[in-house]
Amino acid sequence: MNHYRTLRAALTRKLAGSGLIHIVGGTPQPRNRDVDYVFRQNSDFLYLTGVEDPGCHLVLDAERSREILFVPRIDNHHRVWEGHVPSPTEARALFGVDRVMYADELKKVISRRKIAPKAALRDALDDLRACKTEGELALMRRASAVSGAAHRTVMAAARPGMREYQLQAVFDAECLKAGMKHLAYPSIVASGANAAILHYRRNDAILKSGDLLLIDAGSELKGYAADITRTFPVNGRFTRRQRDVYQVVLAAQKSCIDAARPGIVSADLHVHSMRIIAEGLKSLGLLKGETDGLVENGATRLFYPHGLTHMLGLDVHDTTGGKRRKMPNPTKIPVRFVAKLEPGFVITMEPGVYFIEALIKDPALRRKHKTSVNFAKAETFLDFGGIRIEDDVVVQADGPPLNLTCVPKEVGDVEAACAR
Ligand code: GLY
Ligand code: MN
Ligand code: MN
């Protein structure tokens, strides 16, 4: 039984008695006259079939014990311009489904039949997609391995004087050479102060000796994403100040990875990371006061304004697991991802410290945090940018979390990787 068949069977069991399950595959989206955006299959469709071609449908009919994949009927015009598309007979063998029909036959199969309501279908899919099966983990391991190797190549390739997009090209090329057809999200390649722009995408500045480079990039395999960030010195050697901040972020990241066990609430892990970062920023003279207060009053968020973790899977910010997993946030910190960790969850761990001018110079924030934040010192870091370290981690039933990311992150290892 291929792993897609197992997942289809699980979804059918979950929605027993609700009617036909109808999943609509993605369709090409026009970009301009004769050009479409690069096609990427709908994630639910990938989850259940692995089919990466556009214009398909899937119908799971529990009542009659059959599953039908519908593929587009192509004509000669299509054959001339787009090439061959698997025929129903070929698709049946290729994708391991009971039956394949043409998409123009869909109506007659589903008309007058009860269709499972969309909300129930959404919830069932979210519920199932949260815990990854061995088949899914195999794809994620490969996506991580290739993306990790590309990060290592980027570290070795970086030189002062290059443009950020030249490193983006190195990353993309390494992934493509290994057969990864898509990136999981637009790469962030941010040198110097650009690293303090959380969704920086221009990627066109010149790398300067003495600056750090933050690269957040990952590719996907059959839709399964890797999401990896490293921050390293452009000239291969951390300055004292860079190393000091780096060690704070690294300590928070490693401690949170160790703690990612079943039953732990993701929001509590976030607070744990904030405490370590607050302590670190205190030792660097940037924050002052009692740690819990600095976490709760928002002062730490000036330097660490994003989430620690999110689910990872077919979407880079993957489903959080459906209605039955929803729970109140047990912490006083606003966090978007609140869930009790379970074996089979794949999550990112990505604390960071940034020196963001818009926050450090904000008059209202300066008034609010005047006793907690050393703003005069923070201003001396405005050229620093920021540091984020992000790995992808599998929560396991027994034993420690499994880190899928294999890219140097200890200071000495990063410098050695840059020197290669
Ligand atoms: N690359 C997107 C994120 O880290 O969440
Ligand atoms: Mn992430
Ligand atoms: Mn990322």
Short mmCIF file of C-alpha atoms and ligand atoms in Angstrom, two decimals:
data_model
loop_
_atom_site.label_atom_id
_atom_site.label_comp_id
_atom_site.label_asym_id
_atom_site.label_seq_id
_atom_site.Cartn_x
_atom_site.Cartn_y
_atom_site.Cartn_z
CA MET A 1 0.00 0.00 0.00
CA ASN A 2 1.63 3.29 -1.01
CA HIS A 3 1.56 5.94 1.68
CA TYR A 4 -1.00 8.07 -0.18
CA ARG A 5 -3.45 5.15 -0.14
CA THR A 6 -3.00 4.87 3.64
CA LEU A 7 -3.79 8.57 4.03
CA ARG A 8 -6.85 8.34 1.79
CA ALA A 9 -8.12 5.42 3.85
CA ALA A 10 -7.62 7.39 7.07
CA LEU A 11 -9.57 10.37 5.69
CA THR A 12 -12.40 8.10 4.49
CA ARG A 13 -12.66 6.50 7.95
CA LYS A 14 -12.74 9.89 9.61
CA LEU A 15 -15.58 11.13 7.42
CA ALA A 16 -17.56 7.86 7.36
CA GLY A 17 -21.24 8.54 6.65
CA SER A 18 -20.68 12.18 5.59
CA GLY A 19 -20.98 11.55 1.85
CA LEU A 20 -18.59 11.68 -1.08
CA ILE A 21 -15.24 13.27 -0.40
CA HIS A 22 -14.40 15.60 -3.28
CA ILE A 23 -10.99 17.28 -3.40
CA VAL A 24 -10.35 19.78 -6.17
CA GLY A 25 -6.78 19.94 -7.44
CA GLY A 26 -5.10 23.22 -8.34
CA THR A 27 -5.47 24.93 -11.71
CA PRO A 28 -2.91 27.11 -13.51
CA GLN A 29 -3.16 30.81 -12.66
CA PRO A 30 -2.54 33.30 -15.47
CA ARG A 31 0.28 35.75 -14.89
CA ASN A 32 -0.16 37.68 -18.12
CA ARG A 33 -1.23 37.00 -21.72
CA ASP A 34 0.27 33.59 -22.56
CA VAL A 35 2.18 32.97 -19.34
CA ASP A 36 0.97 31.22 -16.18
CA TYR A 37 2.49 31.41 -12.72
CA VAL A 38 4.65 28.39 -11.98
CA PHE A 39 2.14 25.71 -11.02
CA ARG A 40 2.26 24.25 -7.55
CA GLN A 41 -0.35 21.65 -6.61
CA ASN A 42 -2.90 22.29 -3.87
CA SER A 43 -1.50 20.90 -0.60
CA ASP A 44 -4.51 18.73 0.30
CA PHE A 45 -4.39 17.19 -3.15
CA LEU A 46 -0.69 16.46 -2.78
CA TYR A 47 -1.35 15.00 0.65
CA LEU A 48 -3.82 12.46 -0.69
CA THR A 49 -2.37 11.67 -4.12
CA GLY A 50 1.15 12.99 -4.69
CA VAL A 51 -0.13 14.10 -8.12
CA GLU A 52 1.65 17.29 -9.16
CA ASP A 53 -0.28 17.98 -12.40
CA PRO A 54 -2.99 20.66 -12.68
CA GLY A 55 -6.67 20.21 -13.50
CA CYS A 56 -7.32 17.01 -11.48
CA HIS A 57 -9.98 15.98 -8.96
CA LEU A 58 -10.17 13.21 -6.40
CA VAL A 59 -13.36 11.52 -5.26
CA LEU A 60 -13.39 9.07 -2.37
CA ASP A 61 -16.61 7.09 -2.29
CA ALA A 62 -16.72 5.03 0.91
CA GLU A 63 -20.25 3.77 0.24
CA ARG A 64 -19.18 2.06 -2.98
CA SER A 65 -15.62 1.36 -1.76
CA ARG A 66 -13.91 3.17 -4.59
CA GLU A 67 -11.59 6.05 -5.13
CA ILE A 68 -11.45 7.90 -8.43
CA LEU A 69 -8.79 10.24 -9.71
CA PHE A 70 -10.02 12.54 -12.48
CA VAL A 71 -7.42 13.81 -14.95
CA PRO A 72 -7.85 16.37 -17.71
CA ARG A 73 -8.71 15.09 -21.18
CA ILE A 74 -6.08 16.64 -23.42
CA ASP A 75 -6.24 17.43 -27.11
CA ASN A 76 -3.62 17.76 -29.82
CA HIS A 77 -3.15 21.46 -29.14
CA HIS A 78 -2.17 20.54 -25.59
CA ARG A 79 0.12 17.74 -26.80
CA VAL A 80 1.90 20.18 -29.14
CA TRP A 81 2.45 22.91 -26.53
CA GLU A 82 2.60 21.09 -23.20
CA GLY A 83 3.52 17.53 -24.10
CA HIS A 84 2.12 14.28 -22.85
CA VAL A 85 -0.18 13.97 -19.85
CA PRO A 86 -0.67 10.45 -18.41
CA SER A 87 -3.71 8.67 -19.86
CA PRO A 88 -6.17 7.14 -17.37
CA THR A 89 -4.50 3.74 -17.73
CA GLU A 90 -1.03 5.22 -17.18
CA ALA A 91 -2.24 7.37 -14.27
CA ARG A 92 -3.76 4.36 -12.53
CA ALA A 93 -0.44 2.55 -12.48
CA LEU A 94 1.55 5.71 -11.76
CA PHE A 95 -0.48 6.96 -8.81
CA GLY A 96 -1.86 3.71 -7.38
CA VAL A 97 -5.54 4.67 -7.39
CA ASP A 98 -8.38 2.20 -8.09
CA ARG A 99 -9.83 4.07 -10.96
CA VAL A 100 -8.98 7.01 -13.20
CA MET A 101 -11.52 8.92 -15.29
CA TYR A 102 -11.53 12.15 -17.24
CA ALA A 103 -12.33 15.39 -15.44
CA ASP A 104 -15.24 16.02 -17.83
CA GLU A 105 -16.87 12.85 -16.41
CA LEU A 106 -16.83 14.18 -12.84
CA LYS A 107 -20.32 15.68 -12.93
CA LYS A 108 -22.03 12.43 -13.79
CA VAL A 109 -20.24 10.65 -10.92
CA ILE A 110 -21.07 13.17 -8.22
CA SER A 111 -24.46 14.50 -9.33
CA ARG A 112 -27.32 13.57 -6.99
CA ARG A 113 -24.84 12.22 -4.43
CA LYS A 114 -24.37 13.70 -0.97
CA ILE A 115 -21.01 15.52 -0.72
CA ALA A 116 -19.18 15.75 2.61
CA PRO A 117 -19.54 19.34 3.88
CA LYS A 118 -16.47 21.47 3.31
CA ALA A 119 -16.03 22.48 6.98
CA ALA A 120 -15.96 18.85 8.13
CA LEU A 121 -13.56 17.97 5.31
CA ARG A 122 -11.26 20.89 6.21
CA ASP A 123 -11.22 19.88 9.86
CA ALA A 124 -10.56 16.19 9.08
CA LEU A 125 -7.68 17.09 6.79
CA ASP A 126 -6.19 19.49 9.34
CA ASP A 127 -6.50 16.84 12.01
CA LEU A 128 -4.73 14.20 9.88
CA ARG A 129 -2.07 16.44 8.38
CA ALA A 130 -0.77 17.51 11.81
CA CYS A 131 0.99 14.23 12.65
CA LYS A 132 3.36 13.10 9.95
CA THR A 133 3.51 9.45 8.91
CA GLU A 134 6.74 7.60 8.14
CA GLY A 135 6.10 8.12 4.42
CA GLU A 136 5.77 11.86 4.90
CA LEU A 137 8.81 12.01 7.19
CA ALA A 138 10.90 10.31 4.51
CA LEU A 139 10.03 13.14 2.11
CA MET A 140 10.73 15.77 4.76
CA ARG A 141 14.10 14.23 5.61
CA ARG A 142 15.10 14.45 1.97
CA ALA A 143 13.84 18.05 1.61
CA SER A 144 15.85 18.96 4.71
CA ALA A 145 18.98 17.12 3.59
CA VAL A 146 19.06 18.85 0.21
CA SER A 147 18.23 22.27 1.66
CA GLY A 148 20.86 21.81 4.37
CA ALA A 149 23.53 20.94 1.82
CA ALA A 150 22.55 24.07 -0.14
CA HIS A 151 22.98 26.18 3.02
CA ARG A 152 26.46 24.74 3.53
CA THR A 153 27.39 25.58 -0.06
CA VAL A 154 26.14 29.14 0.46
CA MET A 155 28.34 29.53 3.56
CA ALA A 156 31.39 28.43 1.59
CA ALA A 157 30.53 30.64 -1.39
CA ALA A 158 29.88 33.95 0.40
CA ARG A 159 32.45 36.71 -0.17
CA PRO A 160 32.47 40.46 0.47
CA GLY A 161 31.52 42.29 -2.73
CA MET A 162 28.95 39.72 -3.90
CA ARG A 163 25.28 40.64 -4.17
CA GLU A 164 22.72 38.92 -1.97
CA TYR A 165 21.00 37.50 -5.06
CA GLN A 166 24.19 35.73 -6.07
CA LEU A 167 23.95 33.67 -2.89
CA GLN A 168 20.26 33.18 -3.56
CA ALA A 169 21.30 31.76 -6.95
CA VAL A 170 23.77 29.39 -5.25
CA PHE A 171 21.03 28.13 -2.93
CA ASP A 172 18.47 27.69 -5.69
CA ALA A 173 20.95 25.96 -8.00
CA GLU A 174 21.99 23.44 -5.36
CA CYS A 175 18.34 22.54 -4.70
CA LEU A 176 17.48 22.30 -8.38
CA LYS A 177 20.57 20.19 -9.10
CA ALA A 178 19.31 17.72 -6.52
CA GLY A 179 15.92 17.47 -8.23
CA MET A 180 13.88 19.81 -6.04
CA LYS A 181 11.49 21.55 -8.40
CA HIS A 182 10.16 24.16 -5.98
CA LEU A 183 11.36 26.30 -3.14
CA ALA A 184 9.08 26.13 -0.13
CA TYR A 185 8.87 29.96 0.09
CA PRO A 186 10.71 32.98 -1.32
CA SER A 187 14.28 32.98 0.03
CA ILE A 188 15.34 35.75 2.40
CA VAL A 189 19.00 36.63 1.82
CA ALA A 190 19.70 39.63 4.03
CA SER A 191 23.08 41.14 4.79
CA GLY A 192 23.87 43.77 7.41
CA ALA A 193 20.94 45.91 8.53
CA ASN A 194 18.65 44.16 6.01
CA ALA A 195 18.46 41.18 8.37
CA ALA A 196 16.32 43.34 10.66
CA ILE A 197 13.58 43.36 8.00
CA LEU A 198 11.77 40.15 8.90
CA HIS A 199 10.36 39.42 5.43
CA TYR A 200 13.21 41.00 3.44
CA ARG A 201 12.91 39.89 -0.19
CA ARG A 202 14.86 42.46 -2.26
CA ASN A 203 18.02 40.36 -1.97
CA ASP A 204 20.04 42.84 -4.04
CA ALA A 205 22.48 44.55 -1.65
CA ILE A 206 26.25 44.17 -1.76
CA LEU A 207 27.76 41.98 0.98
CA LYS A 208 30.19 43.93 3.16
CA SER A 209 33.11 42.55 5.11
CA GLY A 210 32.30 42.82 8.81
CA ASP A 211 28.55 42.31 8.24
CA LEU A 212 26.49 39.25 9.01
CA LEU A 213 24.38 37.48 6.42
CA LEU A 214 21.02 35.95 7.36
CA ILE A 215 19.65 33.39 4.92
CA ASP A 216 16.21 31.85 5.46
CA ALA A 217 15.64 29.37 2.63
CA GLY A 218 14.26 25.90 2.03
CA SER A 219 13.08 23.75 -0.83
CA GLU A 220 10.25 21.24 -0.96
CA LEU A 221 9.86 17.68 -2.19
CA LYS A 222 6.42 16.52 -3.37
CA GLY A 223 5.21 19.59 -1.50
CA TYR A 224 6.96 18.79 1.81
CA ALA A 225 8.94 21.80 3.01
CA ALA A 226 12.22 22.49 4.70
CA ASP A 227 12.47 25.86 6.48
CA ILE A 228 16.02 26.67 7.54
CA THR A 229 17.78 29.85 8.65
CA ARG A 230 21.43 30.45 9.29
CA THR A 231 23.29 33.66 10.11
CA PHE A 232 27.01 33.83 9.41
CA PRO A 233 29.78 36.40 8.95
CA VAL A 234 30.29 37.56 5.35
CA ASN A 235 34.09 37.50 5.81
CA GLY A 236 34.05 34.19 7.67
CA ARG A 237 34.90 35.48 11.18
CA PHE A 238 32.41 36.67 13.80
CA THR A 239 33.30 39.91 15.58
CA ARG A 240 33.16 39.80 19.37
CA ARG A 241 29.85 41.68 19.40
CA GLN A 242 28.32 39.42 16.73
CA ARG A 243 29.45 36.31 18.58
CA ASP A 244 27.98 37.54 21.85
CA VAL A 245 24.52 38.09 20.36
CA TYR A 246 24.80 34.85 18.34
CA GLN A 247 25.47 32.80 21.47
CA VAL A 248 22.31 34.18 23.08
CA VAL A 249 20.15 33.10 20.13
CA LEU A 250 21.89 29.75 19.85
CA ALA A 251 21.42 29.00 23.55
CA ALA A 252 17.70 29.75 23.29
CA GLN A 253 17.35 27.61 20.17
CA LYS A 254 19.19 24.58 21.56
CA SER A 255 17.31 24.69 24.85
CA CYS A 256 13.94 24.85 23.06
CA ILE A 257 14.85 21.96 20.75
CA ASP A 258 15.76 19.82 23.76
CA ALA A 259 12.45 20.70 25.40
CA ALA A 260 10.26 19.85 22.38
CA ARG A 261 8.64 16.73 23.85
CA PRO A 262 5.09 15.37 23.71
CA GLY A 263 2.71 17.24 26.02
CA ILE A 264 4.71 20.48 26.07
CA VAL A 265 2.66 23.49 24.94
CA SER A 266 4.25 25.43 22.07
CA ALA A 267 3.38 28.78 23.71
CA ASP A 268 5.26 27.76 26.86
CA LEU A 269 8.30 27.00 24.71
CA HIS A 270 8.01 30.45 23.21
CA VAL A 271 8.06 32.01 26.67
CA HIS A 272 11.04 29.79 27.54
CA SER A 273 12.92 31.16 24.52
CA MET A 274 12.00 34.73 25.48
CA ARG A 275 13.36 34.23 28.98
CA ILE A 276 16.70 33.00 27.68
CA ILE A 277 16.89 35.89 25.23
CA ALA A 278 15.92 38.40 27.91
CA GLU A 279 18.66 37.04 30.20
CA GLY A 280 21.15 37.27 27.35
CA LEU A 281 20.18 40.83 26.44
CA LYS A 282 20.50 41.76 30.11
CA SER A 283 24.04 40.41 30.18
CA LEU A 284 24.79 42.49 27.06
CA GLY A 285 23.48 45.61 28.78
CA LEU A 286 20.52 46.06 26.43
CA LEU A 287 17.76 45.15 28.87
CA LYS A 288 17.53 45.77 32.59
CA GLY A 289 15.16 44.52 35.25
CA GLU A 290 13.60 41.30 36.34
CA THR A 291 13.41 38.66 33.58
CA ASP A 292 9.72 37.71 33.89
CA GLY A 293 8.76 41.36 33.80
CA LEU A 294 10.86 41.93 30.65
CA VAL A 295 9.10 38.99 29.00
CA GLU A 296 5.61 40.03 30.03
CA ASN A 297 5.80 43.80 29.53
CA GLY A 298 6.82 43.53 25.87
CA ALA A 299 10.40 44.84 26.26
CA THR A 300 11.90 41.56 24.98
CA ARG A 301 9.63 41.70 21.94
CA LEU A 302 11.40 44.85 20.79
CA PHE A 303 14.36 42.60 19.95
CA TYR A 304 12.50 39.33 19.27
CA PRO A 305 9.19 40.26 17.68
CA HIS A 306 8.20 36.98 16.00
CA GLY A 307 7.11 33.46 16.90
CA LEU A 308 9.49 30.75 18.05
CA THR A 309 7.84 27.91 16.21
CA HIS A 310 5.23 26.82 13.70
CA MET A 311 4.12 23.54 12.22
CA LEU A 312 5.90 22.44 9.08
CA GLY A 313 4.69 20.06 6.38
CA LEU A 314 3.03 20.51 3.02
CA ASP A 315 2.74 24.20 3.83
CA VAL A 316 5.68 26.01 5.32
CA HIS A 317 3.31 27.33 7.99
CA ASP A 318 1.39 24.08 8.18
CA THR A 319 -1.97 23.27 9.71
CA THR A 320 -2.13 23.48 13.49
CA GLY A 321 -4.23 20.34 13.73
CA GLY A 322 -7.95 21.09 13.51
CA LYS A 323 -10.68 21.89 16.04
CA ARG A 324 -9.98 19.14 18.54
CA ARG A 325 -6.49 20.49 19.21
CA LYS A 326 -7.54 24.10 19.75
CA MET A 327 -6.71 25.30 23.26
CA PRO A 328 -6.45 28.58 25.14
CA ASN A 329 -3.05 30.24 25.33
CA PRO A 330 -1.76 29.40 28.84
CA THR A 331 0.79 32.25 28.76
CA LYS A 332 0.52 36.03 29.03
CA ILE A 333 2.34 36.45 25.71
CA PRO A 334 0.39 36.79 22.48
CA VAL A 335 1.35 33.73 20.39
CA ARG A 336 -0.34 32.51 17.21
CA PHE A 337 0.62 28.84 17.43
CA VAL A 338 -0.75 27.30 20.63
CA ALA A 339 -0.79 23.49 20.70
CA LYS A 340 0.25 20.60 22.88
CA LEU A 341 3.11 18.89 21.06
CA GLU A 342 2.47 15.35 19.83
CA PRO A 343 4.69 12.62 18.42
CA GLY A 344 4.84 13.11 14.66
CA PHE A 345 4.54 16.90 14.75
CA VAL A 346 7.28 18.56 12.71
CA ILE A 347 7.92 22.06 13.99
CA THR A 348 10.49 24.79 13.43
CA MET A 349 12.61 26.27 16.20
CA GLU A 350 13.61 29.76 15.21
CA PRO A 351 14.38 32.32 17.89
CA GLY A 352 16.06 35.54 16.83
CA VAL A 353 17.44 38.86 18.00
CA TYR A 354 17.12 41.93 15.77
CA PHE A 355 17.88 45.63 15.99
CA ILE A 356 14.91 47.16 14.20
CA GLU A 357 15.06 50.91 13.77
CA ALA A 358 11.26 51.26 13.58
CA LEU A 359 10.97 49.76 17.08
CA ILE A 360 14.10 51.18 18.71
CA LYS A 361 13.26 54.72 17.56
CA ASP A 362 9.50 54.54 18.18
CA PRO A 363 8.67 57.36 20.65
CA ALA A 364 5.76 55.52 22.28
CA LEU A 365 7.82 52.35 22.82
CA ARG A 366 10.70 54.42 24.18
CA ARG A 367 8.39 56.00 26.72
CA LYS A 368 6.78 52.67 27.62
CA HIS A 369 10.05 50.81 28.08
CA LYS A 370 12.36 53.57 29.31
CA THR A 371 13.19 51.71 32.51
CA SER A 372 13.58 48.27 30.82
CA VAL A 373 15.54 49.02 27.66
CA ASN A 374 18.89 50.74 27.27
CA PHE A 375 17.88 52.63 24.12
CA ALA A 376 21.18 54.53 23.89
CA LYS A 377 23.03 51.22 23.69
CA ALA A 378 20.45 49.70 21.31
CA GLU A 379 21.05 52.61 18.92
CA THR A 380 24.71 51.64 18.66
CA PHE A 381 23.48 48.31 17.17
CA LEU A 382 21.37 49.84 14.38
CA ASP A 383 23.84 48.69 11.71
CA PHE A 384 23.90 45.16 13.13
CA GLY A 385 20.79 43.71 11.47
CA GLY A 386 19.78 40.56 13.25
CA ILE A 387 20.37 36.91 13.94
CA ARG A 388 17.96 34.02 13.51
CA ILE A 389 18.79 30.31 13.73
CA GLU A 390 16.07 27.97 12.47
CA ASP A 391 15.97 24.16 12.43
CA ASP A 392 13.21 21.67 11.65
CA VAL A 393 12.45 19.19 14.40
CA VAL A 394 10.34 16.03 14.70
CA VAL A 395 8.64 15.49 18.07
CA GLN A 396 9.10 11.83 19.00
CA ALA A 397 7.14 9.55 21.32
CA ASP A 398 10.25 8.11 22.93
CA GLY A 399 13.52 9.85 23.20
CA PRO A 400 14.73 13.28 22.27
CA PRO A 401 13.38 15.35 19.40
CA LEU A 402 14.86 14.47 16.01
CA ASN A 403 16.53 17.44 14.34
CA LEU A 404 16.20 17.14 10.56
CA THR A 405 18.51 20.09 9.88
CA CYS A 406 22.15 19.35 9.26
CA VAL A 407 23.87 22.72 8.86
CA PRO A 408 26.64 24.01 11.16
CA LYS A 409 25.45 26.37 13.87
CA GLU A 410 28.12 26.38 16.61
CA VAL A 411 30.36 29.44 16.19
CA GLY A 412 33.49 27.42 15.37
CA ASP A 413 31.64 25.13 12.96
CA VAL A 414 30.04 28.08 11.16
CA GLU A 415 33.44 29.75 10.75
CA ALA A 416 34.93 26.49 9.47
CA ALA A 417 32.07 26.10 6.96
CA CYS A 418 32.63 29.67 5.76
CA ALA A 419 36.36 29.00 5.33
CA ARG A 420 35.90 26.02 3.03
N1 GLY B 1 10.58 31.08 6.29
C1 GLY B 1 9.39 31.45 6.94
C2 GLY B 1 9.48 31.21 8.38
O1 GLY B 1 10.55 31.04 8.91
O2 GLY B 1 8.52 31.10 9.07
MN MN B 2 9.89 29.18 9.93
MN MN B 3 12.23 30.35 7.85
#
